[in-house]
Amino acid sequence: MDGHMVVEGRAWRLGDGITTDHIISGKYKYAKMGRLEDMLPYLLEEVIPGFYKMAREGDVIVAGRGFGYGSSREHAARLLRMAGIRVVVAESIHRIFYRNAVNNGILPVISRVIPASTRTGDRIRVDARQGVIVNLDTGARDRFNPPPGLLMEVINAGGMVEYIKRRGLPW
Amino acid sequence: MAGTLTEVILERRLGRAPERGEIAIVEVDHVYLHDGTLPLALRVLEEAGIPSRPRDPGRVTVFIDHAAPAPSLAAARVHKRVREWARRNGVRLYDVGYGISHQVMVEEAIARPGMVIVGADSHTVTLGSVGALATGVGSTDAALAMVTGKTWMRVPEVLEVRLEGSLPNGTTSKDLALHLASLVGRDGAIYMSMEFTGPGLASLGVEDRMTVSNMSVEMGAKAAIFPSDEVTRAYYSGLGVEVERLEPEPGAEYDDETSIDLSSLEPMISEPPEPSRARPARELEGLEVDQVFLGSCTNGRASDYRMAARILKGRRVKTRCIAVPASRRVYNTLLREGVIQVLSNAGCTIAHGTCGPCIGAHLGLLADEEVAVSTSNRNFPGRMGSPTARIYLASPYTAAAAAATGVITDPRSLL
Ligand code: SF4
């Protein structure tokens, strides 16, 4: 995808303090080491059972404070992207997850307004050029700072692998 | 604007004063990865069509520390790939039994004051204890840092933690770390660097500082940097290495500030499910414990086992007690000093340098509803085994006191 991303998708509402262990438990990292695809059925398994089957391309995670806390395992961001997630909106996002999101083509959005008024299933529209996010069902609307320059280009490309394939190493 | 320690380090790399909040492309002095994160880094490079040869193999180190020796066939296969890749590319590998990455990075003097270091592990922040700007990244960022020698960094706001006084008997830097976690909270330092200042620094050795820096990521911090002072220089001179002094510029401006009087602290325990849920250990006295874990990159050093031995000498453990020194060097020190003998006589099970039970990969998982007191850094559900097991984080004194009595106990009553 080129140009700045505009995404419309369904919200999956999560609470505060969703760790990378909630996203993909560490035990699968060792049981299924090196076979990422095999971990997909366990994605968010204790938070939203069956998530990987229900998620669709373009869906949006909407969470509270401290999303992505914990281990540096990039499997968390990668599996979310594999399940179709393009945007993570949260009141705050831990920094390693933020980096991993960018590298995997997921747009991280910091917002208080949207998590406060969003329920699972609401339609969310995110415009990364305008820096505007809207809940189309409730009308709630917020502005956000898209990641600067290069980082947004990486997200627009669909992640670092795609970016490198098209444009070579970023620095 | 006078520079913080973070900015002093970045300014040298950039050749100009960094601006808070800017995204800078920074040259990194060292990159490290382990058996849990290297495989994905190699896969990313392969997918991108980039050879996985590091730009400078001398600036890359890999560790087999997370599930070592291999507890499963899957792990054994991963280890084999890690070894082959390291050999082919001339990268230094610390194989099974050598120790936990963060510990080895310091005790082998690979990490030094003033360096910029990225590690594919969230507890890379541990190296801030020796004055490095060190932070955890994912596999893609580590892979890129390896092949380009650079990474991007947002120049962080800085939280000053001013330390006064010194720790009372029975109270340790782990109690400081847990107290700080309850003060700052799980998300309170996100994107920020923590820097430690004040007269209380002089009383904290490098090993004590490692524990504090280690836990800063539980508050969201990007880094947790101690100055390189006489304490640091003495530590390195013990390793036969001379290092520079490194301090913030006089009048450095901090974005936020907190002050802690070390002499007012007491033994703390963090209740599950998060490290920030810390309270005085005395408030939880009497809670029955099934397993005690002494180890991890938080508290797996010689000074930690000396504390445990002070409690356990002449006593018998009433729980399962698993002691896993953070490295072979630590193990050998303890062997020489007779500490291993004390722990063994008390009934502890002692293993080689590895992450061990910290991450529930091997060496003592917890069954349903069991209670553990652990000297590690995370007490998330399922971290050490069953999701219904409960993990309480504490200092080596407090953990050893729980082993000696079978219940949570304020260790000061046993010292
Ligand atoms: S000891 Fe625990 S926290 Fe430290 S590196 Fe190993 S698994 Fe991670």
XYZ file of C-alpha atoms in Angstrom, chain A residues 16-17 19 21 27 29-31 33-34 36-37 46 65-66 69-75 78 92-96 98-100 103-104 110 148 150-151 160-161 164-165 169-171, chain B residues 23 25 35-37 40 43-44 47-48 50 66-67 72 74-75 78 120-122 135-141 144 148 150-152 186-187 190-191 217-218 220 222 275 359 378 380:
88
model
C -5.754 -1.812 30.582
C -2.393 -3.515 30.907
C 0.927 -7.480 28.009
C 2.039 -12.378 27.243
C 5.080 -20.757 26.543
C 7.426 -19.236 21.981
C 9.298 -22.227 23.340
C 6.876 -24.971 22.411
C 9.933 -22.009 18.499
C 10.576 -20.709 15.023
C 5.238 -18.454 13.808
C 2.233 -19.687 11.839
C -7.178 -15.858 27.120
C -3.466 2.092 29.308
C -0.118 0.339 28.948
C 3.843 -4.114 28.174
C 6.341 -6.901 28.817
C 8.600 -9.063 26.732
C 10.283 -7.731 23.590
C 9.013 -10.656 21.588
C 8.058 -9.321 18.218
C 5.890 -12.359 17.687
C 3.710 -9.951 13.875
C -0.637 4.479 26.144
C 1.574 1.974 24.353
C 4.800 0.505 25.729
C 7.752 1.468 23.607
C 9.099 -1.887 22.405
C 5.368 0.570 19.499
C 8.585 -0.122 17.559
C 7.488 -3.648 16.717
C 8.129 -2.660 11.826
C 5.160 -4.910 11.136
C -2.376 7.191 21.209
C 7.047 10.900 12.113
C 10.481 7.422 8.102
C 8.374 5.483 10.610
C 10.039 -3.068 7.442
C 10.394 -6.183 5.275
C 13.396 -2.882 2.428
C 12.234 -4.960 -0.528
C 17.809 -0.438 3.870
C 16.256 2.582 5.610
C 19.569 4.124 6.782
C 13.770 10.845 16.152
C 19.387 7.795 13.631
C 17.972 -17.929 21.483
C 14.455 -16.513 21.881
C 14.909 -13.535 19.549
C 13.023 -14.183 14.119
C 13.888 -14.752 9.346
C 13.174 -11.027 8.889
C 12.329 -12.279 3.984
C 13.754 -8.866 3.132
C 19.320 -9.009 3.084
C 16.626 -18.687 27.697
C 16.071 -22.409 27.465
C 12.909 -29.772 24.182
C 12.313 -27.681 19.289
C 14.735 -25.681 21.457
C 16.895 -23.530 17.437
C 16.618 -7.987 21.531
C 15.294 -8.415 25.058
C 13.256 -6.049 27.194
C 17.433 -0.351 25.529
C 15.400 -3.329 24.416
C 14.080 -3.697 20.885
C 12.324 -6.375 18.845
C 13.933 -8.772 16.419
C 13.515 -6.533 13.345
C 15.210 -3.565 15.013
C 18.723 -3.864 11.291
C 23.591 -1.377 9.395
C 22.518 1.950 13.439
C 19.049 2.300 14.859
C 16.448 5.027 15.320
C 3.374 0.272 35.135
C 3.106 3.027 32.544
C 6.833 5.159 29.079
C 9.190 6.687 26.459
C 11.188 -1.511 32.014
C 8.379 -2.570 34.370
C 7.817 1.596 30.829
C 13.416 3.289 27.691
C 5.452 -5.731 39.619
C 10.185 -17.577 32.255
C 7.783 -10.230 36.456
C 2.388 -12.081 35.279
